[in-house]
XYZ file of C-alpha atoms in Angstrom:
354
model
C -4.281 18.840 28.081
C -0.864 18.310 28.288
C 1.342 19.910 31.642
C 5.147 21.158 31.152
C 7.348 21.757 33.842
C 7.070 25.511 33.662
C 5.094 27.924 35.674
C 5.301 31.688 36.219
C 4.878 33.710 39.545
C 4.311 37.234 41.132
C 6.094 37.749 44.483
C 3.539 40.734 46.733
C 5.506 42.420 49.587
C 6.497 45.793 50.620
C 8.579 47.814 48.454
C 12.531 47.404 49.540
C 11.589 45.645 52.909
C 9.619 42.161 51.696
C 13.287 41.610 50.156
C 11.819 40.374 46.577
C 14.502 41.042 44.912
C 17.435 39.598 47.150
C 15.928 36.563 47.830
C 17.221 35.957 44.155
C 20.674 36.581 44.271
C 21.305 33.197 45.520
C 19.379 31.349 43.442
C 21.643 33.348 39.941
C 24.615 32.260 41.583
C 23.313 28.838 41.499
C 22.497 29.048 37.951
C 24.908 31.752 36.728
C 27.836 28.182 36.538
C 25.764 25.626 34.813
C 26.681 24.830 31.184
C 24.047 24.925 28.862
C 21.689 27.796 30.861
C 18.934 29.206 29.209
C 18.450 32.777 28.207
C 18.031 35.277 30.947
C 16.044 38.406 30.643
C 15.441 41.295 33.111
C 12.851 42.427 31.356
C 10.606 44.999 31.337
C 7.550 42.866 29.799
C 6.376 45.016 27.426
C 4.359 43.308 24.500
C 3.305 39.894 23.734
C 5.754 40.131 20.124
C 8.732 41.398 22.116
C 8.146 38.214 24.132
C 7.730 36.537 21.464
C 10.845 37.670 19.456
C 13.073 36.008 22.145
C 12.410 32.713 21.460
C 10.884 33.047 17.388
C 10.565 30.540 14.866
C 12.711 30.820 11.583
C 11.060 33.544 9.334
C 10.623 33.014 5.527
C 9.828 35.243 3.374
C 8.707 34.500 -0.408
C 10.299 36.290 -2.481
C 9.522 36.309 -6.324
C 12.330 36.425 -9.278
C 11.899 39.365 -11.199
C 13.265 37.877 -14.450
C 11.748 33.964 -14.372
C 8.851 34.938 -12.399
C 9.432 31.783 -10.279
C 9.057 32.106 -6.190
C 11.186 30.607 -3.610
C 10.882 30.469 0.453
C 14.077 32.643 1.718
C 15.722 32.383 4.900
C 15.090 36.420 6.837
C 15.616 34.878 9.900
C 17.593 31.760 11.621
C 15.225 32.159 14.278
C 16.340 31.385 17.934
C 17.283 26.824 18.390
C 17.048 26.674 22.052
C 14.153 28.495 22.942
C 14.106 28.381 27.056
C 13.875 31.278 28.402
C 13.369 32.951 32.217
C 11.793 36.137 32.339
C 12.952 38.181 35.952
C 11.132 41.830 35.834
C 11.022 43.691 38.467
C 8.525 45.892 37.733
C 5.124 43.590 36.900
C 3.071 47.100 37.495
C 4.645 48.537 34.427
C 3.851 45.114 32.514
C 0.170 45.469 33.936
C -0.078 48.853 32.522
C 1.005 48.285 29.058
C -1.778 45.134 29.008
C -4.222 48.196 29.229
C -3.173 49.858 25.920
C -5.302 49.110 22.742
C -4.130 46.326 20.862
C -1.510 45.329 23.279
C -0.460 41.391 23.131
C 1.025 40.765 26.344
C -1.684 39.208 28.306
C -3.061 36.900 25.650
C 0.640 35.407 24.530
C 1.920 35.042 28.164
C -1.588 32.671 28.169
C -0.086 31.024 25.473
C 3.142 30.111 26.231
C 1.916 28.781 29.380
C -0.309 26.837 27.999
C 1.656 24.906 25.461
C 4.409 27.705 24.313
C 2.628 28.073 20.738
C 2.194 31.978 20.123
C 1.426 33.197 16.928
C -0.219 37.073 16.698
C -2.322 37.550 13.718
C -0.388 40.937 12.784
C -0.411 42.370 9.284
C 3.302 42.392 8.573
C 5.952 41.536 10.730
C 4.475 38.259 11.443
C 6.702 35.935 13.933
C 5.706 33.410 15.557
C 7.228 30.840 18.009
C 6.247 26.888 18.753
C 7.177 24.710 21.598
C 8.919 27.327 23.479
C 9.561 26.972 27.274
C 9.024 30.878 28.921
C 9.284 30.939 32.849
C 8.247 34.751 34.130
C 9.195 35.579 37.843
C 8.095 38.951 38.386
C 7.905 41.692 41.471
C 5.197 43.957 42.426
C 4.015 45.516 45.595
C 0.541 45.258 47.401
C -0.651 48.713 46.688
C 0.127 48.579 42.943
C -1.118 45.417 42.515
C -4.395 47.123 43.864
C -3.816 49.996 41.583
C -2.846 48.175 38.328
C -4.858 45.113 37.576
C -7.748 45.632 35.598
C -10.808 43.653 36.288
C -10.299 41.983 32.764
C -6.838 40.221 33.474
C -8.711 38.992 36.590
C -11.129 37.029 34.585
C -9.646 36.802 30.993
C -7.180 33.401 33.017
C -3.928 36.157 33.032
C -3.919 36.260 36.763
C -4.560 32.300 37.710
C -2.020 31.496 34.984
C 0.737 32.872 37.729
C 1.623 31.775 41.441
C 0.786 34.528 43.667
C 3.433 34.488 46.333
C 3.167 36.794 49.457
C 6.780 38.163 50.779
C 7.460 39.291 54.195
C 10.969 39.668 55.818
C 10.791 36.802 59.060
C 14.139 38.203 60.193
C 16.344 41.580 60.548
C 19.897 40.336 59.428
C 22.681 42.734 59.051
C 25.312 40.740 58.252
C 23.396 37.727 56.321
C 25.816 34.330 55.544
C 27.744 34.700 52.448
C 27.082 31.782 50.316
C 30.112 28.625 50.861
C 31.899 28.312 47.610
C 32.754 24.847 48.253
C 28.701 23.940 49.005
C 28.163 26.280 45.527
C 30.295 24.471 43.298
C 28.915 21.159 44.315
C 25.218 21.480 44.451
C 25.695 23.249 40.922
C 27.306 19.700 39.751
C 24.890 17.609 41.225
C 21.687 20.298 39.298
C 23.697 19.728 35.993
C 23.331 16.142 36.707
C 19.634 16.378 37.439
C 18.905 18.921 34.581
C 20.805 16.166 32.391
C 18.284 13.489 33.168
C 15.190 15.851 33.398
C 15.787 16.401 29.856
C 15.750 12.586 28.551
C 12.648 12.383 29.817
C 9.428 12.030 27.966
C 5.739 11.636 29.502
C 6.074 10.988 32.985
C 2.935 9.804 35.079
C 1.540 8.999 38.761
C 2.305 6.311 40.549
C -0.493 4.132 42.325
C -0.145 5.779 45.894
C 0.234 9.574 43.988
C -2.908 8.715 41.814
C -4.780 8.188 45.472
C -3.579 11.228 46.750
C -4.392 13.165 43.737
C -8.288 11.560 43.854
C -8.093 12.761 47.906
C -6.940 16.540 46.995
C -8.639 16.979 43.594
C -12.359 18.114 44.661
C -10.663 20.480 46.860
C -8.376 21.307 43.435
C -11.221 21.523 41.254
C -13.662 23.694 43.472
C -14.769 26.869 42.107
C -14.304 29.675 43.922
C -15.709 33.438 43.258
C -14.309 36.729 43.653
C -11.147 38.557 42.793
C -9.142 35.783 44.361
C -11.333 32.978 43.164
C -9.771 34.009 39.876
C -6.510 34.000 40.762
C -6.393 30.671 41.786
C -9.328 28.608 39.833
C -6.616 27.094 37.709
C -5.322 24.931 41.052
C -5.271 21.392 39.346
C -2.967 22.282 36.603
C -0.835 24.361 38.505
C -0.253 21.448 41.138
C 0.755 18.931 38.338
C 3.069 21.347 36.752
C 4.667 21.854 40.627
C 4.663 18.291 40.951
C 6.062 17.431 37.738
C 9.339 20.128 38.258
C 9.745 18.951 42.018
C 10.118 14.481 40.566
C 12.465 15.998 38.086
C 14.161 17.549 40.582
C 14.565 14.665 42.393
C 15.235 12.739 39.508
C 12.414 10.547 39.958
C 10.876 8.390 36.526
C 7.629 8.861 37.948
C 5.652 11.481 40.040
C 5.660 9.908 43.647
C 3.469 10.916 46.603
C 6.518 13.053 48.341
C 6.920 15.204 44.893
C 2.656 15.519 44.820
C 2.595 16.732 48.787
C 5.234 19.078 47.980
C 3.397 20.991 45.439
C 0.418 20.982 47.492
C 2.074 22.186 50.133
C 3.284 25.189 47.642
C -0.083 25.467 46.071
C -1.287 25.719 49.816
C 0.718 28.743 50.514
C 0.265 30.337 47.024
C -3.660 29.852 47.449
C -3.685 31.282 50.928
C -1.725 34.495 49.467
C -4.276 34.919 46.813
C -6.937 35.155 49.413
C -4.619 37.111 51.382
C -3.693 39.873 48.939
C -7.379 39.911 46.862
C -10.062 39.092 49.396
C -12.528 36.234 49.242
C -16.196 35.275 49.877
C -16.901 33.487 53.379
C -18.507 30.774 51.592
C -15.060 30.370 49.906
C -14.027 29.997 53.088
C -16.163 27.919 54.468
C -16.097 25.510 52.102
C -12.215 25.416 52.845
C -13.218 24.340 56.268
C -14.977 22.001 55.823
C -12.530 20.022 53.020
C -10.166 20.462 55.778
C -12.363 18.516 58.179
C -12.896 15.655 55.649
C -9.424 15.394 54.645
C -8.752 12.632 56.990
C -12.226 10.619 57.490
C -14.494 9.404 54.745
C -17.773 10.949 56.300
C -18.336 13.438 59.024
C -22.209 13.903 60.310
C -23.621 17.543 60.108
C -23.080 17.599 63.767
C -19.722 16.882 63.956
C -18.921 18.877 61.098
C -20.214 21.956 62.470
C -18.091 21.478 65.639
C -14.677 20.298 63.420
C -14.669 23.206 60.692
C -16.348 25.890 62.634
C -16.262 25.347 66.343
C -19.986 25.970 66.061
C -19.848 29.294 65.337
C -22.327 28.713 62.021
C -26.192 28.558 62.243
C -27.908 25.648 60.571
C -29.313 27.217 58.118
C -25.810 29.016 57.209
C -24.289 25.372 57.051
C -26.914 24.156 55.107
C -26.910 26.869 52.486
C -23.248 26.185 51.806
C -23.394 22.233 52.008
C -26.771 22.473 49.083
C -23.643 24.862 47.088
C -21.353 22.078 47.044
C -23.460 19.034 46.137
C -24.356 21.211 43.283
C -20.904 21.713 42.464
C -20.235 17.513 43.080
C -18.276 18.461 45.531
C -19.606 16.859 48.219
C -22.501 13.911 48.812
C -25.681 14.022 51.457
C -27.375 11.098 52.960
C -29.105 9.749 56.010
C -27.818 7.470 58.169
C -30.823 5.344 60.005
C -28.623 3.069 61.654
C -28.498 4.913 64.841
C -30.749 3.355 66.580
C -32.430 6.767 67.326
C -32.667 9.416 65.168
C -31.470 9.548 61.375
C -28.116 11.240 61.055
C -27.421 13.556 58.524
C -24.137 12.342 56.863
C -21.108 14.389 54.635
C -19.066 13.188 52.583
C -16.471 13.924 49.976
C -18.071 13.299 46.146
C -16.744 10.064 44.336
């Protein structure tokens, strides 16, 4: 499938002290100079055709001569030529309650226009419908009604894993925080025009060797199923890396995706998977197969026994290890052998699945 360089996120914290919302005035000021922006919204998000509506194809309607009989496709609606748009609600509880109502749209056509910004409702009148458009959602919500308000169906219908969960906390108590240096403003808005100029000439854009490797390293990890309330949140890791990737070479104005632009989404992706877990719980054997990923990451085999004193400072039994270790060969995740060349006893040998 293809990847765009567009992703949506939830920011968790504390209501008026996690600072959600002010950690964006900043970033409009940025934005608010460029020529050419895209269409802000504050929202709410309220149904998948409001959404929609914002970024529609042209609407034709036929309409039949009364005296020749003969039909003709009319113009209703110009529909809307540059259909970017960023999506900033505040309120992603109220969003998650209207996803509950019968018949609602919301959940299914934010899918959609993630996926590849086709949404078309199969309504009996009123029937708009957009193509290629590029939606971005950033939206707030705090850790108690994220508890209260999402249903056990967006979990695993792919709503929740099509968004970067992102877990706020103030570091610092600033009363008097920096006001932003007009001088610095003006110019790093003229060198993102100049970046946002290129980003757009460009067509397919690819790995290079060394980011291919990389990828090959950190995709098991990517790929690995996990269960549970945050398993779905995050089992959509692989695409949401490439899409990070992607936006961070653009940003950089690189013609391909180099390693730097790949360990920077990772790094992201790191942070947003660790939330998930954070915010919706996970299995231990989740978590222990986390471990022990980590303690292959830079070695090409580990034996049992060294494994169990890398990932979990031996605080696993045997038969623990082994249950989880028989999980991931399942899964290809991981490969099994013995090694006789010890010249004692056969090792038992891990490593990753190629």
């Amino acid at each position: 499938a293809k990847q765009y360089a567009r992703t949506n996120a939830v920011i968790v914290g504390e209501s008026s002290k996690a600072r959600k919302g002010t950690s964006a005035s900043p970033v409009k000021k940025l934005f608010s100079g460029l020529v050419g922006g895209c269409m802000v919204s504050k929202g709410p998000l309220s149904t998948g055709e409001g959404l929609i509506w914002a970024v529609r194809d042209e609407i034709l309607e036929w309409v039949i001569d009364k005296k020749t009989g003969a039909g003709n496709w009319i113009k209703k609606d110009p529909g809307i030529d540059d259909k970017r748009l960023y999506v900033q609600d505040e309120e992603l509880a109220s969003a998650l309650q209207a996803t509950k109502r019968e018949g609602n749209t919301l959940s299914p056509i934010i899918r959609c226009l993630w996926d590849d910004g086709d949404a078309e409702p199969l309504t009996k009148s009123n029937r708009t419908k957009t193509t290629g458009a590029h939606v971005g959602v950033i939206t707030h919500i705090t850790q108690e009604e994220l508890k209260k308000c999402l249903s056990v169906t967006e979990q695993l219908n792919g709503f929740g894993n099509r968004f970067l969960w992102v877990h706020s906390r103030r570091q610092k108590v600033l009363s008097r925080p920096d006001q932003l240096d007009q001088g610095w403003l003006a110019d790093y808005q003229h060198r993102l025009e100049k970046v946002l100029h290129t980003a757009r000439q460009r067509g397919r854009m690819q790995f290079t060797i060394d980011a291919w490797k990389l990828w090959d390293d950190e995709y098991p990890r990517l790929s690995m199923a996990y269960g549970g309330a945050a398993g779905c949140m995050v089992n959509r890791g692989e695409a949401q890396v490439i899409r990070l990737a992607l936006i961070y070479a653009l940003i950089a104005g690189h013609v391909t995706i180099e390693v730097d632009d790949l360990k920077a989404a990772l790094a992201f992706w790191e942070y947003c998977n660790a939330s998930a877990f954070y915010l919706f719980g996970g299995l231990s054997d989740d978590r222990r197969r986390t471990k022990i990923f980590d303690a292959l990451k830079d070695c090409e085999e580990i034996s049992k026994a060294e494994l169990r004193l890398k990932a979990f400072s031996n605080h696993i039994s045997g038969d623990d290890l082994d249950a989880v270790l028989a999980e991931m060969v399942d899964q290809s995740l991981v490969c099994i052998h013995e090694d006789k060349n010890t010249g004692g006893a056969p090792r038992t040998m891990i490593k990753k699945y190629v």
